[in-house]
CSV table of C-alpha atoms in Angstrom, one decimal:
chain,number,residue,atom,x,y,z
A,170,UNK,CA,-14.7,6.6,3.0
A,171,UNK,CA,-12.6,5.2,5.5
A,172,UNK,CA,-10.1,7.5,7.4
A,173,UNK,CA,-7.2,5.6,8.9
A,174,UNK,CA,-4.9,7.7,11.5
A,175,UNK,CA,-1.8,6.4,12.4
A,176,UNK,CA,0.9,7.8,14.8
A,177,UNK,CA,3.8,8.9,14.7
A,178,UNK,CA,4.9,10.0,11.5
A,179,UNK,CA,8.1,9.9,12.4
A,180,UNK,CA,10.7,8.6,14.9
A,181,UNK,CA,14.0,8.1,15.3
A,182,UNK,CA,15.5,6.0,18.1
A,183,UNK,CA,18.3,4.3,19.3
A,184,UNK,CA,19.2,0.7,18.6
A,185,UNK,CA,17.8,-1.6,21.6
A,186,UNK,CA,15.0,0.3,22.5
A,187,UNK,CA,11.3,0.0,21.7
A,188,UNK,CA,8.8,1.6,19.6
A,189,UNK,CA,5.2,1.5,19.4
A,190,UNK,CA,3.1,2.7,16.5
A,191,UNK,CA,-0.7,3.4,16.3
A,192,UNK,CA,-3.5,2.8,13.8
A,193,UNK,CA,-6.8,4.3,14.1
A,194,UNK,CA,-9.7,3.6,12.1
A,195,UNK,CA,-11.9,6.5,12.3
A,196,UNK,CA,-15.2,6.2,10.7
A,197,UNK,CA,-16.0,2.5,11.1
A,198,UNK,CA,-14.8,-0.4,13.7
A,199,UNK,CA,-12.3,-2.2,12.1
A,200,UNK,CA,-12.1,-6.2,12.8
A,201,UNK,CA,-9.0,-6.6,10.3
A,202,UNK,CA,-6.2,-4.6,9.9
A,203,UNK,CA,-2.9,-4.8,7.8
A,204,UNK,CA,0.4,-3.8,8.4
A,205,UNK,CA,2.8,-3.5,6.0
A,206,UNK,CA,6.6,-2.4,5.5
A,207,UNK,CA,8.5,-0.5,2.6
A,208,UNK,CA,12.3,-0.1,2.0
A,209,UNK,CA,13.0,3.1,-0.1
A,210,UNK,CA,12.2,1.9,-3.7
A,211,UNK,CA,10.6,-1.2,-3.0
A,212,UNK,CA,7.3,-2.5,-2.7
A,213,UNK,CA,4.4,-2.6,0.4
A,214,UNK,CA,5.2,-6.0,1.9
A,215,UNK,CA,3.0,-7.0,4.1
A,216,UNK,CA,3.6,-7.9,7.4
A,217,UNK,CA,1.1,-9.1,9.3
A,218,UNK,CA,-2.8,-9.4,9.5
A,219,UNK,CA,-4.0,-7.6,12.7
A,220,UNK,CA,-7.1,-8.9,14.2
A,221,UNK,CA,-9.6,-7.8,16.9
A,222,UNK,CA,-9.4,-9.5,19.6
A,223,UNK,CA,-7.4,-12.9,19.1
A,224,UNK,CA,-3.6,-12.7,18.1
A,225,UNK,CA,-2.3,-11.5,14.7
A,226,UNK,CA,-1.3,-13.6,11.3
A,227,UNK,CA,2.0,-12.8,10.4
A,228,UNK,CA,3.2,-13.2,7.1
A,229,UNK,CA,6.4,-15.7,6.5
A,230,UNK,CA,10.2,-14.6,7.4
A,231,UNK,CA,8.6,-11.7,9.7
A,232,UNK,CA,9.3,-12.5,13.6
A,233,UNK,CA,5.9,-12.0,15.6
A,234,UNK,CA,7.9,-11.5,18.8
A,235,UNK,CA,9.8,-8.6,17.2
A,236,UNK,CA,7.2,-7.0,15.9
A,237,UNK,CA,4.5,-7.6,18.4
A,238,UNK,CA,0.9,-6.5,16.9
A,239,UNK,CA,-2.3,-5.4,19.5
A,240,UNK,CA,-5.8,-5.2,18.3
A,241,UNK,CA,-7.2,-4.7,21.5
A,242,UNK,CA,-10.3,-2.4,20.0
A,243,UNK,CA,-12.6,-2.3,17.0
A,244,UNK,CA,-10.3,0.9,15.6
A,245,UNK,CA,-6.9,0.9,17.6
A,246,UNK,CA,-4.1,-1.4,16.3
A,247,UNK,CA,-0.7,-1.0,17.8
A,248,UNK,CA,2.6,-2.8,16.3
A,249,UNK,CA,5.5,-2.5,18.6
A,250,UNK,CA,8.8,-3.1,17.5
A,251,UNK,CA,11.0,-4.4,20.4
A,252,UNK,CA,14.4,-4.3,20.7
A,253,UNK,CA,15.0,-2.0,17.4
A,254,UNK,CA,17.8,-2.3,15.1
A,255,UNK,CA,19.2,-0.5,12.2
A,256,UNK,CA,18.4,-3.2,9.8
A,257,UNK,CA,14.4,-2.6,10.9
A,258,UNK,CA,14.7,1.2,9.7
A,259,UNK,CA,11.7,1.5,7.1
A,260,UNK,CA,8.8,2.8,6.4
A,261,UNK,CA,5.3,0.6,8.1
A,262,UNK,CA,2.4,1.9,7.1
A,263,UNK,CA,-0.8,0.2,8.3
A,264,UNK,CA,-4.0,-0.2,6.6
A,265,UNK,CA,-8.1,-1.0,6.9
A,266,UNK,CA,-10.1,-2.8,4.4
A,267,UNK,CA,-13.0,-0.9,2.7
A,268,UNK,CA,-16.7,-1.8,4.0
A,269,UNK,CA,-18.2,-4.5,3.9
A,270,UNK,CA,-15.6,-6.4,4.9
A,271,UNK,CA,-15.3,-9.4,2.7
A,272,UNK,CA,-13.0,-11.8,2.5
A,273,UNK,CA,-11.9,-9.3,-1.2
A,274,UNK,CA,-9.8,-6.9,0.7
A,275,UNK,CA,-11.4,-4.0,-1.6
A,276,UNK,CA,-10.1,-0.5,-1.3
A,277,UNK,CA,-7.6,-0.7,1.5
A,278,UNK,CA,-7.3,2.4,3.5
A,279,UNK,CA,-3.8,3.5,4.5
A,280,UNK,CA,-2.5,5.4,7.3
A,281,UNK,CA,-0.3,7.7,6.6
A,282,UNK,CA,3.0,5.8,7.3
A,283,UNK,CA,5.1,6.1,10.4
A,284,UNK,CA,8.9,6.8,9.1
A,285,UNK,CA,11.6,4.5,11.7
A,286,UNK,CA,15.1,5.8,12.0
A,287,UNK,CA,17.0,3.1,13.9
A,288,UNK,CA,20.6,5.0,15.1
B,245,UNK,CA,3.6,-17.2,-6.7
B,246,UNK,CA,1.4,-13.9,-7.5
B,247,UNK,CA,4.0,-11.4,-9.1
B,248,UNK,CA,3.4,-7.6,-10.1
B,249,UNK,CA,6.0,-5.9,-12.4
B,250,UNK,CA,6.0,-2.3,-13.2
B,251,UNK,CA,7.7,-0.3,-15.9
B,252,UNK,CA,9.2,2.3,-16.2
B,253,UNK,CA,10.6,2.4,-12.8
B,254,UNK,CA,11.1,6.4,-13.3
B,255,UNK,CA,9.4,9.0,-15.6
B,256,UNK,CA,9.5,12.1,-16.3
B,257,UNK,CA,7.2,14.3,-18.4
B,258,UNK,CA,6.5,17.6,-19.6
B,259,UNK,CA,3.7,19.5,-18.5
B,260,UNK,CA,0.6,18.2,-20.8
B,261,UNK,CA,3.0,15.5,-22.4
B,262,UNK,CA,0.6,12.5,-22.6
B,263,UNK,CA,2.2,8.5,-21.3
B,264,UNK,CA,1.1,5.6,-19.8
B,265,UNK,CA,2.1,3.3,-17.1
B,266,UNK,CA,2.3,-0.9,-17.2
B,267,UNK,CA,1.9,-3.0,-14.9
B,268,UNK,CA,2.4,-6.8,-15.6
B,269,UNK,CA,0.8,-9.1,-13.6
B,270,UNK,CA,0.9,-13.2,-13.5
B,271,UNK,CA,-1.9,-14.6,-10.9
B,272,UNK,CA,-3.7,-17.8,-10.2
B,273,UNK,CA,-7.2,-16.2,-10.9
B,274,UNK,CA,-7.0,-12.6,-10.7
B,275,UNK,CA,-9.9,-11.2,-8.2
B,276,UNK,CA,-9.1,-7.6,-9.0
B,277,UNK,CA,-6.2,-5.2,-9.8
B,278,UNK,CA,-5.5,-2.2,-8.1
B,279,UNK,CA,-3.9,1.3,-8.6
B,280,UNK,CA,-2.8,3.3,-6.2
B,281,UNK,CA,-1.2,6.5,-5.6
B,282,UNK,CA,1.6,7.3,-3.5
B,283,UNK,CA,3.1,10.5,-2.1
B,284,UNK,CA,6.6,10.6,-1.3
B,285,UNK,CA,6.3,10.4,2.8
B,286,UNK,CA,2.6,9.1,2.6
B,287,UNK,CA,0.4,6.1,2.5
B,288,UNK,CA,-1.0,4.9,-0.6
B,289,UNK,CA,-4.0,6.6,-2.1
B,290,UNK,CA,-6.8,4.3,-4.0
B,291,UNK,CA,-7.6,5.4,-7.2
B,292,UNK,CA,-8.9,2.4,-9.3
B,293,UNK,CA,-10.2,-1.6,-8.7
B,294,UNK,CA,-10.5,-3.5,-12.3
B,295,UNK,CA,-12.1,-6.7,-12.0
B,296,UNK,CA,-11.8,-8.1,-15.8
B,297,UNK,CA,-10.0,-7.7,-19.2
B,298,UNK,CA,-11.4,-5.5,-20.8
B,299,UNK,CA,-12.8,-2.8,-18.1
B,300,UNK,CA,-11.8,0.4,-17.8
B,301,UNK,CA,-12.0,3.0,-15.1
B,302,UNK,CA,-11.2,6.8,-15.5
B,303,UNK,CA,-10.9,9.5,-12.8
B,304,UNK,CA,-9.8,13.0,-14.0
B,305,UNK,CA,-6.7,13.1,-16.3
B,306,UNK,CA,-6.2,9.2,-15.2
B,307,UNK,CA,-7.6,5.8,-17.0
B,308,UNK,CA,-6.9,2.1,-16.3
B,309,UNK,CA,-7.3,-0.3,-18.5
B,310,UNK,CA,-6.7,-4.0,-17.9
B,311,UNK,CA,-6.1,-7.1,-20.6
B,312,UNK,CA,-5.6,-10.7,-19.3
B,313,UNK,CA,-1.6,-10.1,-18.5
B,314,UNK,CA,-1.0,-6.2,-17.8
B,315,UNK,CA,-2.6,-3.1,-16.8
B,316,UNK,CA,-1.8,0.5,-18.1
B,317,UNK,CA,-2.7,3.7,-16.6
B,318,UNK,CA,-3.1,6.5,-19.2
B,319,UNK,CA,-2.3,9.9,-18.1
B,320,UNK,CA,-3.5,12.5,-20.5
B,321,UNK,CA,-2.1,15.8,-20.0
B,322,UNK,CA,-0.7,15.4,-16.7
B,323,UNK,CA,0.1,18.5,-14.4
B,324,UNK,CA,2.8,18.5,-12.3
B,325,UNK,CA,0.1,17.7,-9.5
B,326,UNK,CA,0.3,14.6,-10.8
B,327,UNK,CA,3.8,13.9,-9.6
B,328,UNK,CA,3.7,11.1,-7.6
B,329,UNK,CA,4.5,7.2,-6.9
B,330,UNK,CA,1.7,5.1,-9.0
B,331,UNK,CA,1.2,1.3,-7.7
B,332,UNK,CA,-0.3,-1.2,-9.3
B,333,UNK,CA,-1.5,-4.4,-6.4
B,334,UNK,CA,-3.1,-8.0,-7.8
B,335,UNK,CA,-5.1,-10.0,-5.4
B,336,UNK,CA,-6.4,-14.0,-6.1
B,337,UNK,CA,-8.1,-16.1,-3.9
B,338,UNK,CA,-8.2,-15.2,-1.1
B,339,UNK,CA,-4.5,-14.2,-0.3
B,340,UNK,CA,-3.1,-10.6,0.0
B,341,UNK,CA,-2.5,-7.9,-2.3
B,342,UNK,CA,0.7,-8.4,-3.8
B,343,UNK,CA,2.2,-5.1,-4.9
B,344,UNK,CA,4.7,-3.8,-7.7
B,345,UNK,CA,7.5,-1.5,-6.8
B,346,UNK,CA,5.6,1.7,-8.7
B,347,UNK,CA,6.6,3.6,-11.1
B,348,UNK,CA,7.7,7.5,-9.6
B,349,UNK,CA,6.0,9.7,-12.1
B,350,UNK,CA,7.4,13.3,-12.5
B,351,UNK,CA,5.3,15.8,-14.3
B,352,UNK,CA,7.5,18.8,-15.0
B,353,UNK,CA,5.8,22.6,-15.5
């Protein structure tokens, strides 16, 4: 199965700044990948639809020039949150569909979750 | 609108104390139900993909089951291993999964 790496795990920064997260996809080249958001207690909401090469499909109510999303590789998707406030602390956790890719998004494969402390 | 609901939010069990888990779902042609698991800290865990009432999966102490409106998953003589945040995801058409809020099992020794 799939093995999804993302990084950080954790991060804590000060409101205004900038943060980048990574998502690797290990064992296969991923042309889709999904990034998603969770508030403590709450459900995966997803964010945006990451794809390789041409520019990303976010979902509604989420501002693609806030949360700026590079697939520039088969396995490296970055989503960079600009300009960070404390109202975007959460948990984002990003994800690879299962092979073959279909469009059934079988057995997602998460990361691991990056954890964003906004002070 | 795809919705998920799962119940109970919390539980708690005894070591070896038997339960299940629901998950409602209403859908515009269901494509498949997931369950996943969820460590507190960590990224969802697949464990299951139903496809139609009536199927059911098992892994270990865990079985899904799936009717035309809700999903359970049976845990039989869960070890406190099993702690953990179950979800329960629907997916139609085309769109994306739509999850529930999970239900945060904890399995006491």
């Amino acid at each position: 199965g799939a093995v999804v790496s993302q990084h950080p795990s954790r991060v804590i920064c000060k409101s205004g700044t900038s943060v980048k997260i990574e998502c690797r996809s290990l064992d296969f080249q991923a042309t889709t990948m999904f990034w998603y958001r969770q508030f403590p207690k709450q459900s995966l909401m997803l964010m945006a639809t990451s794809n390789e090469g041409s520019k990303a499909t976010y979902e509604q109510g989420v501002e693609k020039d806030k949360f700026l999303i590079n697939h520039a590789s088969l396995t490296l998707s970055t989503l960079t949150v600009t300009s960070a406030h404390p109202e975007d602390s959460s948990f984002y956790i990003c994800s690879v569909p299962g092979q073959p890719i279909t469009d059934f998004n079988e057995k997602l494969f998460f990361g691991s979750g990056t954890q964003l402390s906004v002070l | 609108e795809d919705q998920v609901t799962q119940s109970p939010e919390a539980l708690r069990l005894q070591e070896g104390e038997s339960s299940s888990l629901n998950c409602s779902y209403t859908v515009s042609g269901l494509r498949g139900l997931f369950w996943y698991r969820q460590d507190p800290g960590k990224g969802p865990e697949f464990l299951f993909t139903l496809y139609s009432a009536g199927e059911e999966k098992e892994k270990e102490r865990l079985k899904a089951t799936l009717t035309k409106k809700e999903s359970f998953l049976h845990i039989t003589a869960p070890k406190p291993e099993d702690s953990a945040t179950y979800l329960c995801a629907v997916q139609s058409g085309n769109t994306p999964l739509v999850f529930g809020k999970g239900t945060r099992l904890s399995v006491i020794a």
